Amino acid sequence: MKSKTAKETSTITTEIVLPNDTNTLGNLMGGRLLHWMDVCAAISAHRHCKRVVVTASVNNVAFTQPIRLASIITIEAKVSRAFTSSMEVFIDVWVEDPVTSERTKCNEAIYTFVAVDQNGSPLPVPEMVPETDEEIKRYEGALRRKQLSLILAGKMKPEDASELKALFLKNS
Ligand SMILES: CC(C)(COP(=O)(O)OP(=O)(O)OC[C@H]1O[C@@H](n2cnc3c(N)ncnc32)[C@H](O)[C@@H]1OP(=O)(O)O)[C@@H](O)C(=O)NCCC(=O)NCCS
């Protein structure tokens, strides 16, 4: 399988926050943003492997500031690393002021997708080759994040997470 670059998986979505997307304070509902991020990230993972992909986990999501009605949201998703059948996808979200057009980064999230066949069984995916400094940094941290996600899901024993453990030993 031919390896891919993060750039080849880059997916950008633009949305406007409409009344039906908001809570009673007139701010974007978190669940709506999660849905937009999920769709954008799934397209990015699909561009990497050209297979049907399913969401395996959602991590590192923080809603740090309210996003007002009528704001314009730009979501960018890129595969940060591919493993055997799973792909980590980084999502960056910016909000654009509808009057001044000023863009501010407002969210980040990390999703994991798995390529599957028609029966839902995992399939192998191509390697991802990072190029820029930011892509290399995200690529290098991906194995630790995968191990943490698997521990939290009860699919890995903490003692088997050697890369994650090494981080704590290095900093202690
Ligand atoms: C995701 C899914 C295909 C994994 O199937 P599985 O039987 O656990 O298969 P495996 O144990 O072989 O795992 C497959 C890959 O997923 C990864 N994975 C599974 N759960 C994970 C988690 N919580 N976090 C990160 N990676 C995970 C595994 O590490 C493995 O990666 P690798 O092949 O790159 O090493 C299966 O759990 C599934 O279909 N889940 C439902 C998906 C879905 O419907 N999503 C929408 C939710 S509404």
mmCIF file with all atom_site columns, C-alpha atoms and ligand atoms in Angstrom:
data_model
loop_
_atom_site.group_PDB
_atom_site.id
_atom_site.type_symbol
_atom_site.label_atom_id
_atom_site.label_alt_id
_atom_site.label_comp_id
_atom_site.label_asym_id
_atom_site.label_entity_id
_atom_site.label_seq_id
_atom_site.pdbx_PDB_ins_code
_atom_site.Cartn_x
_atom_site.Cartn_y
_atom_site.Cartn_z
_atom_site.occupancy
_atom_site.B_iso_or_equiv
_atom_site.pdbx_formal_charge
_atom_site.auth_seq_id
_atom_site.auth_comp_id
_atom_site.auth_asym_id
_atom_site.auth_atom_id
_atom_site.pdbx_PDB_model_num
ATOM   1   C CA  . MET A 1 1   ? 0.000   0.000  0.000  1.00 0.00 ? 1   MET A CA  1
ATOM   2   C CA  . LYS A 1 2   ? 1.347   3.419  -0.976 1.00 0.00 ? 2   LYS A CA  1
ATOM   3   C CA  . SER A 1 3   ? 2.053   5.725  1.987  1.00 0.00 ? 3   SER A CA  1
ATOM   4   C CA  . LYS A 1 4   ? 0.235   9.063  2.240  1.00 0.00 ? 4   LYS A CA  1
ATOM   5   C CA  . THR A 1 5   ? 1.071   12.515 3.583  1.00 0.00 ? 5   THR A CA  1
ATOM   6   C CA  . ALA A 1 6   ? -1.071  14.455 6.070  1.00 0.00 ? 6   ALA A CA  1
ATOM   7   C CA  . LYS A 1 7   ? -1.616  17.104 3.378  1.00 0.00 ? 7   LYS A CA  1
ATOM   8   C CA  . GLU A 1 8   ? -3.347  14.533 1.164  1.00 0.00 ? 8   GLU A CA  1
ATOM   9   C CA  . THR A 1 9   ? -5.859  13.875 3.958  1.00 0.00 ? 9   THR A CA  1
ATOM   10  C CA  . SER A 1 10  ? -6.556  17.547 4.774  1.00 0.00 ? 10  SER A CA  1
ATOM   11  C CA  . THR A 1 11  ? -10.302 18.201 4.926  1.00 0.00 ? 11  THR A CA  1
ATOM   12  C CA  . ILE A 1 12  ? -11.835 21.608 5.559  1.00 0.00 ? 12  ILE A CA  1
ATOM   13  C CA  . THR A 1 13  ? -15.485 22.231 6.434  1.00 0.00 ? 13  THR A CA  1
ATOM   14  C CA  . THR A 1 14  ? -17.164 25.605 6.926  1.00 0.00 ? 14  THR A CA  1
ATOM   15  C CA  . GLU A 1 15  ? -20.408 25.985 8.875  1.00 0.00 ? 15  GLU A CA  1
ATOM   16  C CA  . ILE A 1 16  ? -22.502 28.889 10.121 1.00 0.00 ? 16  ILE A CA  1
ATOM   17  C CA  . VAL A 1 17  ? -24.126 28.644 13.558 1.00 0.00 ? 17  VAL A CA  1
ATOM   18  C CA  . LEU A 1 18  ? -27.902 28.772 12.967 1.00 0.00 ? 18  LEU A CA  1
ATOM   19  C CA  . PRO A 1 19  ? -30.633 29.070 15.644 1.00 0.00 ? 19  PRO A CA  1
ATOM   20  C CA  . ASN A 1 20  ? -31.244 25.302 15.599 1.00 0.00 ? 20  ASN A CA  1
ATOM   21  C CA  . ASP A 1 21  ? -27.576 24.682 16.475 1.00 0.00 ? 21  ASP A CA  1
ATOM   22  C CA  . THR A 1 22  ? -27.696 26.719 19.702 1.00 0.00 ? 22  THR A CA  1
ATOM   23  C CA  . ASN A 1 23  ? -28.665 26.273 23.344 1.00 0.00 ? 23  ASN A CA  1
ATOM   24  C CA  . THR A 1 24  ? -31.003 28.620 25.233 1.00 0.00 ? 24  THR A CA  1
ATOM   25  C CA  . LEU A 1 25  ? -28.137 31.109 25.772 1.00 0.00 ? 25  LEU A CA  1
ATOM   26  C CA  . GLY A 1 26  ? -27.687 31.466 22.014 1.00 0.00 ? 26  GLY A CA  1
ATOM   27  C CA  . ASN A 1 27  ? -24.368 29.575 21.956 1.00 0.00 ? 27  ASN A CA  1
ATOM   28  C CA  . LEU A 1 28  ? -23.392 26.606 19.754 1.00 0.00 ? 28  LEU A CA  1
ATOM   29  C CA  . MET A 1 29  ? -24.251 23.257 21.400 1.00 0.00 ? 29  MET A CA  1
ATOM   30  C CA  . GLY A 1 30  ? -21.217 21.047 22.048 1.00 0.00 ? 30  GLY A CA  1
ATOM   31  C CA  . GLY A 1 31  ? -22.918 18.020 20.505 1.00 0.00 ? 31  GLY A CA  1
ATOM   32  C CA  . ARG A 1 32  ? -23.430 19.855 17.204 1.00 0.00 ? 32  ARG A CA  1
ATOM   33  C CA  . LEU A 1 33  ? -19.733 20.762 17.047 1.00 0.00 ? 33  LEU A CA  1
ATOM   34  C CA  . LEU A 1 34  ? -18.792 17.140 17.858 1.00 0.00 ? 34  LEU A CA  1
ATOM   35  C CA  . HIS A 1 35  ? -20.991 15.998 14.953 1.00 0.00 ? 35  HIS A CA  1
ATOM   36  C CA  . TRP A 1 36  ? -19.417 18.465 12.495 1.00 0.00 ? 36  TRP A CA  1
ATOM   37  C CA  . MET A 1 37  ? -15.923 17.430 13.675 1.00 0.00 ? 37  MET A CA  1
ATOM   38  C CA  . ASP A 1 38  ? -16.807 13.722 13.374 1.00 0.00 ? 38  ASP A CA  1
ATOM   39  C CA  . VAL A 1 39  ? -17.960 14.094 9.756  1.00 0.00 ? 39  VAL A CA  1
ATOM   40  C CA  . CYS A 1 40  ? -14.951 16.236 8.745  1.00 0.00 ? 40  CYS A CA  1
ATOM   41  C CA  . ALA A 1 41  ? -12.493 13.845 10.454 1.00 0.00 ? 41  ALA A CA  1
ATOM   42  C CA  . ALA A 1 42  ? -14.165 10.762 8.931  1.00 0.00 ? 42  ALA A CA  1
ATOM   43  C CA  . ILE A 1 43  ? -13.687 12.242 5.435  1.00 0.00 ? 43  ILE A CA  1
ATOM   44  C CA  . SER A 1 44  ? -10.018 12.870 6.264  1.00 0.00 ? 44  SER A CA  1
ATOM   45  C CA  . ALA A 1 45  ? -9.549  9.246  7.434  1.00 0.00 ? 45  ALA A CA  1
ATOM   46  C CA  . HIS A 1 46  ? -11.395 8.000  4.341  1.00 0.00 ? 46  HIS A CA  1
ATOM   47  C CA  . ARG A 1 47  ? -9.086  10.080 2.101  1.00 0.00 ? 47  ARG A CA  1
ATOM   48  C CA  . HIS A 1 48  ? -6.146  8.340  3.759  1.00 0.00 ? 48  HIS A CA  1
ATOM   49  C CA  . CYS A 1 49  ? -7.300  4.744  3.283  1.00 0.00 ? 49  CYS A CA  1
ATOM   50  C CA  . LYS A 1 50  ? -10.153 4.897  0.710  1.00 0.00 ? 50  LYS A CA  1
ATOM   51  C CA  . ARG A 1 51  ? -12.195 2.559  2.897  1.00 0.00 ? 51  ARG A CA  1
ATOM   52  C CA  . VAL A 1 52  ? -15.340 2.772  4.994  1.00 0.00 ? 52  VAL A CA  1
ATOM   53  C CA  . VAL A 1 53  ? -14.232 4.139  8.375  1.00 0.00 ? 53  VAL A CA  1
ATOM   54  C CA  . VAL A 1 54  ? -15.923 4.061  11.789 1.00 0.00 ? 54  VAL A CA  1
ATOM   55  C CA  . THR A 1 55  ? -15.260 6.264  14.823 1.00 0.00 ? 55  THR A CA  1
ATOM   56  C CA  . ALA A 1 56  ? -13.449 4.215  17.484 1.00 0.00 ? 56  ALA A CA  1
ATOM   57  C CA  . SER A 1 57  ? -12.763 6.981  20.037 1.00 0.00 ? 57  SER A CA  1
ATOM   58  C CA  . VAL A 1 58  ? -12.973 10.730 20.652 1.00 0.00 ? 58  VAL A CA  1
ATOM   59  C CA  . ASN A 1 59  ? -10.346 12.321 22.887 1.00 0.00 ? 59  ASN A CA  1
ATOM   60  C CA  . ASN A 1 60  ? -8.905  15.669 23.945 1.00 0.00 ? 60  ASN A CA  1
ATOM   61  C CA  . VAL A 1 61  ? -12.044 17.708 23.277 1.00 0.00 ? 61  VAL A CA  1
ATOM   62  C CA  . ALA A 1 62  ? -12.359 20.917 25.282 1.00 0.00 ? 62  ALA A CA  1
ATOM   63  C CA  . PHE A 1 63  ? -14.950 23.640 24.866 1.00 0.00 ? 63  PHE A CA  1
ATOM   64  C CA  . THR A 1 64  ? -12.997 26.642 26.095 1.00 0.00 ? 64  THR A CA  1
ATOM   65  C CA  . GLN A 1 65  ? -15.179 29.510 24.884 1.00 0.00 ? 65  GLN A CA  1
ATOM   66  C CA  . PRO A 1 66  ? -18.819 29.923 23.868 1.00 0.00 ? 66  PRO A CA  1
ATOM   67  C CA  . ILE A 1 67  ? -19.427 30.210 20.122 1.00 0.00 ? 67  ILE A CA  1
ATOM   68  C CA  . ARG A 1 68  ? -22.181 32.697 19.363 1.00 0.00 ? 68  ARG A CA  1
ATOM   69  C CA  . LEU A 1 69  ? -25.134 32.397 17.000 1.00 0.00 ? 69  LEU A CA  1
ATOM   70  C CA  . ALA A 1 70  ? -24.191 33.471 13.423 1.00 0.00 ? 70  ALA A CA  1
ATOM   71  C CA  . SER A 1 71  ? -20.491 32.738 13.937 1.00 0.00 ? 71  SER A CA  1
ATOM   72  C CA  . ILE A 1 72  ? -18.737 31.128 10.997 1.00 0.00 ? 72  ILE A CA  1
ATOM   73  C CA  . ILE A 1 73  ? -16.829 27.976 11.973 1.00 0.00 ? 73  ILE A CA  1
ATOM   74  C CA  . THR A 1 74  ? -13.961 26.439 10.013 1.00 0.00 ? 74  THR A CA  1
ATOM   75  C CA  . ILE A 1 75  ? -12.973 22.864 10.849 1.00 0.00 ? 75  ILE A CA  1
ATOM   76  C CA  . GLU A 1 76  ? -9.744  21.323 9.536  1.00 0.00 ? 76  GLU A CA  1
ATOM   77  C CA  . ALA A 1 77  ? -9.021  17.603 9.951  1.00 0.00 ? 77  ALA A CA  1
ATOM   78  C CA  . LYS A 1 78  ? -5.803  15.781 9.046  1.00 0.00 ? 78  LYS A CA  1
ATOM   79  C CA  . VAL A 1 79  ? -4.580  12.242 9.732  1.00 0.00 ? 79  VAL A CA  1
ATOM   80  C CA  . SER A 1 80  ? -1.711  12.537 12.217 1.00 0.00 ? 80  SER A CA  1
ATOM   81  C CA  . ARG A 1 81  ? -0.680  8.855  12.228 1.00 0.00 ? 81  ARG A CA  1
ATOM   82  C CA  . ALA A 1 82  ? -1.829  5.544  10.836 1.00 0.00 ? 82  ALA A CA  1
ATOM   83  C CA  . PHE A 1 83  ? -1.315  2.257  12.686 1.00 0.00 ? 83  PHE A CA  1
ATOM   84  C CA  . THR A 1 84  ? -2.431  -1.212 11.485 1.00 0.00 ? 84  THR A CA  1
ATOM   85  C CA  . SER A 1 85  ? -6.145  -0.558 10.912 1.00 0.00 ? 85  SER A CA  1
ATOM   86  C CA  . SER A 1 86  ? -6.625  2.651  12.925 1.00 0.00 ? 86  SER A CA  1
ATOM   87  C CA  . MET A 1 87  ? -5.889  6.285  12.109 1.00 0.00 ? 87  MET A CA  1
ATOM   88  C CA  . GLU A 1 88  ? -5.526  9.174  14.527 1.00 0.00 ? 88  GLU A CA  1
ATOM   89  C CA  . VAL A 1 89  ? -7.063  12.393 13.154 1.00 0.00 ? 89  VAL A CA  1
ATOM   90  C CA  . PHE A 1 90  ? -6.353  15.863 14.565 1.00 0.00 ? 90  PHE A CA  1
ATOM   91  C CA  . ILE A 1 91  ? -9.080  18.475 14.292 1.00 0.00 ? 91  ILE A CA  1
ATOM   92  C CA  . ASP A 1 92  ? -8.504  22.218 14.626 1.00 0.00 ? 92  ASP A CA  1
ATOM   93  C CA  . VAL A 1 93  ? -11.475 24.575 14.812 1.00 0.00 ? 93  VAL A CA  1
ATOM   94  C CA  . TRP A 1 94  ? -11.523 28.315 14.188 1.00 0.00 ? 94  TRP A CA  1
ATOM   95  C CA  . VAL A 1 95  ? -14.348 30.771 14.735 1.00 0.00 ? 95  VAL A CA  1
ATOM   96  C CA  . GLU A 1 96  ? -14.751 33.783 12.460 1.00 0.00 ? 96  GLU A CA  1
ATOM   97  C CA  . ASP A 1 97  ? -16.426 36.934 13.678 1.00 0.00 ? 97  ASP A CA  1
ATOM   98  C CA  . PRO A 1 98  ? -19.285 37.686 11.245 1.00 0.00 ? 98  PRO A CA  1
ATOM   99  C CA  . VAL A 1 99  ? -18.608 41.445 11.351 1.00 0.00 ? 99  VAL A CA  1
ATOM   100 C CA  . THR A 1 100 ? -14.813 41.795 11.551 1.00 0.00 ? 100 THR A CA  1
ATOM   101 C CA  . SER A 1 101 ? -13.864 38.448 9.843  1.00 0.00 ? 101 SER A CA  1
ATOM   102 C CA  . GLU A 1 102 ? -11.226 37.975 12.562 1.00 0.00 ? 102 GLU A CA  1
ATOM   103 C CA  . ARG A 1 103 ? -10.417 34.241 12.990 1.00 0.00 ? 103 ARG A CA  1
ATOM   104 C CA  . THR A 1 104 ? -9.618  32.733 16.409 1.00 0.00 ? 104 THR A CA  1
ATOM   105 C CA  . LYS A 1 105 ? -8.691  29.127 17.199 1.00 0.00 ? 105 LYS A CA  1
ATOM   106 C CA  . CYS A 1 106 ? -11.438 27.860 19.506 1.00 0.00 ? 106 CYS A CA  1
ATOM   107 C CA  . ASN A 1 107 ? -11.193 24.058 19.706 1.00 0.00 ? 107 ASN A CA  1
ATOM   108 C CA  . GLU A 1 108 ? -8.996  21.050 19.128 1.00 0.00 ? 108 GLU A CA  1
ATOM   109 C CA  . ALA A 1 109 ? -9.981  17.410 19.187 1.00 0.00 ? 109 ALA A CA  1
ATOM   110 C CA  . ILE A 1 110 ? -8.456  14.032 18.445 1.00 0.00 ? 110 ILE A CA  1
ATOM   111 C CA  . TYR A 1 111 ? -10.557 11.279 16.902 1.00 0.00 ? 111 TYR A CA  1
ATOM   112 C CA  . THR A 1 112 ? -9.568  7.699  16.080 1.00 0.00 ? 112 THR A CA  1
ATOM   113 C CA  . PHE A 1 113 ? -11.098 5.920  13.092 1.00 0.00 ? 113 PHE A CA  1
ATOM   114 C CA  . VAL A 1 114 ? -10.801 2.289  12.044 1.00 0.00 ? 114 VAL A CA  1
ATOM   115 C CA  . ALA A 1 115 ? -11.041 1.103  8.423  1.00 0.00 ? 115 ALA A CA  1
ATOM   116 C CA  . VAL A 1 116 ? -13.547 -1.734 8.171  1.00 0.00 ? 116 VAL A CA  1
ATOM   117 C CA  . ASP A 1 117 ? -14.978 -4.107 5.567  1.00 0.00 ? 117 ASP A CA  1
ATOM   118 C CA  . GLN A 1 118 ? -18.691 -4.656 4.888  1.00 0.00 ? 118 GLN A CA  1
ATOM   119 C CA  . ASN A 1 119 ? -18.902 -6.932 7.967  1.00 0.00 ? 119 ASN A CA  1
ATOM   120 C CA  . GLY A 1 120 ? -17.313 -4.301 10.226 1.00 0.00 ? 120 GLY A CA  1
ATOM   121 C CA  . SER A 1 121 ? -14.010 -6.188 10.537 1.00 0.00 ? 121 SER A CA  1
ATOM   122 C CA  . PRO A 1 122 ? -10.831 -4.039 10.669 1.00 0.00 ? 122 PRO A CA  1
ATOM   123 C CA  . LEU A 1 123 ? -8.748  -3.698 7.470  1.00 0.00 ? 123 LEU A CA  1
ATOM   124 C CA  . PRO A 1 124 ? -5.093  -2.604 7.064  1.00 0.00 ? 124 PRO A CA  1
ATOM   125 C CA  . VAL A 1 125 ? -4.444  1.049  6.165  1.00 0.00 ? 125 VAL A CA  1
ATOM   126 C CA  . PRO A 1 126 ? -1.433  2.728  4.456  1.00 0.00 ? 126 PRO A CA  1
ATOM   127 C CA  . GLU A 1 127 ? 1.358   4.344  6.434  1.00 0.00 ? 127 GLU A CA  1
ATOM   128 C CA  . MET A 1 128 ? 1.212   8.125  7.046  1.00 0.00 ? 128 MET A CA  1
ATOM   129 C CA  . VAL A 1 129 ? 4.432   10.091 6.515  1.00 0.00 ? 129 VAL A CA  1
ATOM   130 C CA  . PRO A 1 130 ? 4.598   13.386 8.444  1.00 0.00 ? 130 PRO A CA  1
ATOM   131 C CA  . GLU A 1 131 ? 6.342   16.358 6.762  1.00 0.00 ? 131 GLU A CA  1
ATOM   132 C CA  . THR A 1 132 ? 6.072   19.611 8.731  1.00 0.00 ? 132 THR A CA  1
ATOM   133 C CA  . ASP A 1 133 ? 7.361   20.184 12.302 1.00 0.00 ? 133 ASP A CA  1
ATOM   134 C CA  . GLU A 1 134 ? 3.803   20.191 13.650 1.00 0.00 ? 134 GLU A CA  1
ATOM   135 C CA  . GLU A 1 135 ? 2.938   16.960 11.785 1.00 0.00 ? 135 GLU A CA  1
ATOM   136 C CA  . ILE A 1 136 ? 6.084   15.265 13.153 1.00 0.00 ? 136 ILE A CA  1
ATOM   137 C CA  . LYS A 1 137 ? 5.235   16.369 16.717 1.00 0.00 ? 137 LYS A CA  1
ATOM   138 C CA  . ARG A 1 138 ? 1.667   15.063 16.413 1.00 0.00 ? 138 ARG A CA  1
ATOM   139 C CA  . TYR A 1 139 ? 2.901   11.808 14.784 1.00 0.00 ? 139 TYR A CA  1
ATOM   140 C CA  . GLU A 1 140 ? 5.390   11.195 17.600 1.00 0.00 ? 140 GLU A CA  1
ATOM   141 C CA  . GLY A 1 141 ? 2.768   11.622 20.351 1.00 0.00 ? 141 GLY A CA  1
ATOM   142 C CA  . ALA A 1 142 ? 0.156   9.450  18.632 1.00 0.00 ? 142 ALA A CA  1
ATOM   143 C CA  . LEU A 1 143 ? 1.308   6.079  19.990 1.00 0.00 ? 143 LEU A CA  1
ATOM   144 C CA  . ARG A 1 144 ? 1.164   7.345  23.593 1.00 0.00 ? 144 ARG A CA  1
ATOM   145 C CA  . ARG A 1 145 ? -2.330  8.758  22.978 1.00 0.00 ? 145 ARG A CA  1
ATOM   146 C CA  . LYS A 1 146 ? -3.439  5.444  21.416 1.00 0.00 ? 146 LYS A CA  1
ATOM   147 C CA  . GLN A 1 147 ? -2.195  3.561  24.466 1.00 0.00 ? 147 GLN A CA  1
ATOM   148 C CA  . LEU A 1 148 ? -3.994  5.974  26.833 1.00 0.00 ? 148 LEU A CA  1
ATOM   149 C CA  . SER A 1 149 ? -7.213  5.655  24.835 1.00 0.00 ? 149 SER A CA  1
ATOM   150 C CA  . LEU A 1 150 ? -6.991  1.842  24.898 1.00 0.00 ? 150 LEU A CA  1
ATOM   151 C CA  . ILE A 1 151 ? -6.346  1.848  28.674 1.00 0.00 ? 151 ILE A CA  1
ATOM   152 C CA  . LEU A 1 152 ? -9.378  4.117  29.262 1.00 0.00 ? 152 LEU A CA  1
ATOM   153 C CA  . ALA A 1 153 ? -11.486 1.812  27.062 1.00 0.00 ? 153 ALA A CA  1
ATOM   154 C CA  . GLY A 1 154 ? -10.339 -1.200 29.119 1.00 0.00 ? 154 GLY A CA  1
ATOM   155 C CA  . LYS A 1 155 ? -8.618  -2.713 26.051 1.00 0.00 ? 155 LYS A CA  1
ATOM   156 C CA  . MET A 1 156 ? -5.020  -2.460 27.294 1.00 0.00 ? 156 MET A CA  1
ATOM   157 C CA  . LYS A 1 157 ? -3.368  -3.053 30.644 1.00 0.00 ? 157 LYS A CA  1
ATOM   158 C CA  . PRO A 1 158 ? -1.445  0.010  31.936 1.00 0.00 ? 158 PRO A CA  1
ATOM   159 C CA  . GLU A 1 159 ? 1.671   -2.143 32.448 1.00 0.00 ? 159 GLU A CA  1
ATOM   160 C CA  . ASP A 1 160 ? 1.719   -2.948 28.699 1.00 0.00 ? 160 ASP A CA  1
ATOM   161 C CA  . ALA A 1 161 ? 1.735   0.733  27.660 1.00 0.00 ? 161 ALA A CA  1
ATOM   162 C CA  . SER A 1 162 ? 5.532   1.021  27.398 1.00 0.00 ? 162 SER A CA  1
ATOM   163 C CA  . GLU A 1 163 ? 5.675   4.322  25.421 1.00 0.00 ? 163 GLU A CA  1
ATOM   164 C CA  . LEU A 1 164 ? 3.179   6.004  27.769 1.00 0.00 ? 164 LEU A CA  1
ATOM   165 C CA  . LYS A 1 165 ? 5.068   4.766  30.853 1.00 0.00 ? 165 LYS A CA  1
ATOM   166 C CA  . ALA A 1 166 ? 8.380   6.013  29.390 1.00 0.00 ? 166 ALA A CA  1
ATOM   167 C CA  . LEU A 1 167 ? 6.968   9.572  29.275 1.00 0.00 ? 167 LEU A CA  1
ATOM   168 C CA  . PHE A 1 168 ? 6.321   9.548  33.048 1.00 0.00 ? 168 PHE A CA  1
ATOM   169 C CA  . LEU A 1 169 ? 9.697   7.970  33.845 1.00 0.00 ? 169 LEU A CA  1
ATOM   170 C CA  . LYS A 1 170 ? 11.511  10.570 31.679 1.00 0.00 ? 170 LYS A CA  1
ATOM   171 C CA  . ASN A 1 171 ? 9.766   13.465 33.494 1.00 0.00 ? 171 ASN A CA  1
ATOM   172 C CA  . SER A 1 172 ? 10.042  12.081 37.050 1.00 0.00 ? 172 SER A CA  1
HETATM 173 C C1  . LIG B 2 .   ? -13.775 0.244  16.178 1.00 0.00 ? 1   LIG B C1  1
HETATM 174 C C2  . LIG B 2 .   ? -13.970 -1.250 16.011 1.00 0.00 ? 1   LIG B C2  1
HETATM 175 C C3  . LIG B 2 .   ? -14.071 -1.607 14.529 1.00 0.00 ? 1   LIG B C3  1
HETATM 176 C C4  . LIG B 2 .   ? -12.734 -1.942 16.599 1.00 0.00 ? 1   LIG B C4  1
HETATM 177 O O1  . LIG B 2 .   ? -12.990 -3.321 16.525 1.00 0.00 ? 1   LIG B O1  1
HETATM 178 P P1  . LIG B 2 .   ? -12.239 -4.353 17.492 1.00 0.00 ? 1   LIG B P1  1
HETATM 179 O O2  . LIG B 2 .   ? -12.932 -5.632 17.411 1.00 0.00 ? 1   LIG B O2  1
HETATM 180 O O3  . LIG B 2 .   ? -12.000 -3.710 18.824 1.00 0.00 ? 1   LIG B O3  1
HETATM 181 O O4  . LIG B 2 .   ? -10.911 -4.548 16.696 1.00 0.00 ? 1   LIG B O4  1
HETATM 182 P P2  . LIG B 2 .   ? -9.421  -4.511 17.206 1.00 0.00 ? 1   LIG B P2  1
HETATM 183 O O5  . LIG B 2 .   ? -9.292  -4.832 18.664 1.00 0.00 ? 1   LIG B O5  1
HETATM 184 O O6  . LIG B 2 .   ? -8.656  -5.330 16.225 1.00 0.00 ? 1   LIG B O6  1
HETATM 185 O O7  . LIG B 2 .   ? -9.051  -2.975 17.016 1.00 0.00 ? 1   LIG B O7  1
HETATM 186 C C5  . LIG B 2 .   ? -8.929  -2.431 15.739 1.00 0.00 ? 1   LIG B C5  1
HETATM 187 C C6  . LIG B 2 .   ? -8.145  -1.165 15.863 1.00 0.00 ? 1   LIG B C6  1
HETATM 188 O O8  . LIG B 2 .   ? -8.908  -0.215 16.592 1.00 0.00 ? 1   LIG B O8  1
HETATM 189 C C7  . LIG B 2 .   ? -8.131  0.340  17.618 1.00 0.00 ? 1   LIG B C7  1
HETATM 190 N N1  . LIG B 2 .   ? -9.008  0.729  18.706 1.00 0.00 ? 1   LIG B N1  1
HETATM 191 C C8  . LIG B 2 .   ? -10.054 0.024  19.192 1.00 0.00 ? 1   LIG B C8  1
HETATM 192 N N2  . LIG B 2 .   ? -10.618 0.715  20.187 1.00 0.00 ? 1   LIG B N2  1
HETATM 193 C C9  . LIG B 2 .   ? -9.914  1.862  20.329 1.00 0.00 ? 1   LIG B C9  1
HETATM 194 C C10 . LIG B 2 .   ? -9.992  2.981  21.216 1.00 0.00 ? 1   LIG B C10 1
HETATM 195 N N3  . LIG B 2 .   ? -10.935 3.052  22.172 1.00 0.00 ? 1   LIG B N3  1
HETATM 196 N N4  . LIG B 2 .   ? -9.082  3.987  21.081 1.00 0.00 ? 1   LIG B N4  1
HETATM 197 C C11 . LIG B 2 .   ? -8.125  3.927  20.134 1.00 0.00 ? 1   LIG B C11 1
HETATM 198 N N5  . LIG B 2 .   ? -7.999  2.888  19.268 1.00 0.00 ? 1   LIG B N5  1
HETATM 199 C C12 . LIG B 2 .   ? -8.883  1.870  19.378 1.00 0.00 ? 1   LIG B C12 1
HETATM 200 C C13 . LIG B 2 .   ? -7.184  -0.789 18.008 1.00 0.00 ? 1   LIG B C13 1
HETATM 201 O O9  . LIG B 2 .   ? -6.053  -0.309 18.708 1.00 0.00 ? 1   LIG B O9  1
HETATM 202 C C14 . LIG B 2 .   ? -6.829  -1.332 16.634 1.00 0.00 ? 1   LIG B C14 1
HETATM 203 O O10 . LIG B 2 .   ? -5.883  -0.460 16.028 1.00 0.00 ? 1   LIG B O10 1
HETATM 204 P P3  . LIG B 2 .   ? -4.677  -1.020 15.081 1.00 0.00 ? 1   LIG B P3  1
HETATM 205 O O11 . LIG B 2 .   ? -5.252  -2.121 14.219 1.00 0.00 ? 1   LIG B O11 1
HETATM 206 O O12 . LIG B 2 .   ? -4.286  0.161  14.263 1.00 0.00 ? 1   LIG B O12 1
HETATM 207 O O13 . LIG B 2 .   ? -3.609  -1.470 16.023 1.00 0.00 ? 1   LIG B O13 1
HETATM 208 C C15 . LIG B 2 .   ? -15.239 -1.780 16.767 1.00 0.00 ? 1   LIG B C15 1
HETATM 209 O O14 . LIG B 2 .   ? -15.063 -1.561 18.149 1.00 0.00 ? 1   LIG B O14 1
HETATM 210 C C16 . LIG B 2 .   ? -16.492 -1.065 16.303 1.00 0.00 ? 1   LIG B C16 1
HETATM 211 O O15 . LIG B 2 .   ? -17.062 -1.383 15.282 1.00 0.00 ? 1   LIG B O15 1
HETATM 212 N N6  . LIG B 2 .   ? -16.955 -0.087 17.109 1.00 0.00 ? 1   LIG B N6  1
HETATM 213 C C17 . LIG B 2 .   ? -18.155 0.686  16.759 1.00 0.00 ? 1   LIG B C17 1
HETATM 214 C C18 . LIG B 2 .   ? -17.792 1.783  15.761 1.00 0.00 ? 1   LIG B C18 1
HETATM 215 C C19 . LIG B 2 .   ? -18.946 2.710  15.569 1.00 0.00 ? 1   LIG B C19 1
HETATM 216 O O16 . LIG B 2 .   ? -20.065 2.259  15.325 1.00 0.00 ? 1   LIG B O16 1
HETATM 217 N N7  . LIG B 2 .   ? -18.686 4.005  15.720 1.00 0.00 ? 1   LIG B N7  1
HETATM 218 C C20 . LIG B 2 .   ? -19.717 4.969  15.743 1.00 0.00 ? 1   LIG B C20 1
HETATM 219 C C21 . LIG B 2 .   ? -20.173 5.107  17.139 1.00 0.00 ? 1   LIG B C21 1
HETATM 220 S S1  . LIG B 2 .   ? -21.785 5.744  17.275 1.00 0.00 ? 1   LIG B S1  1
#
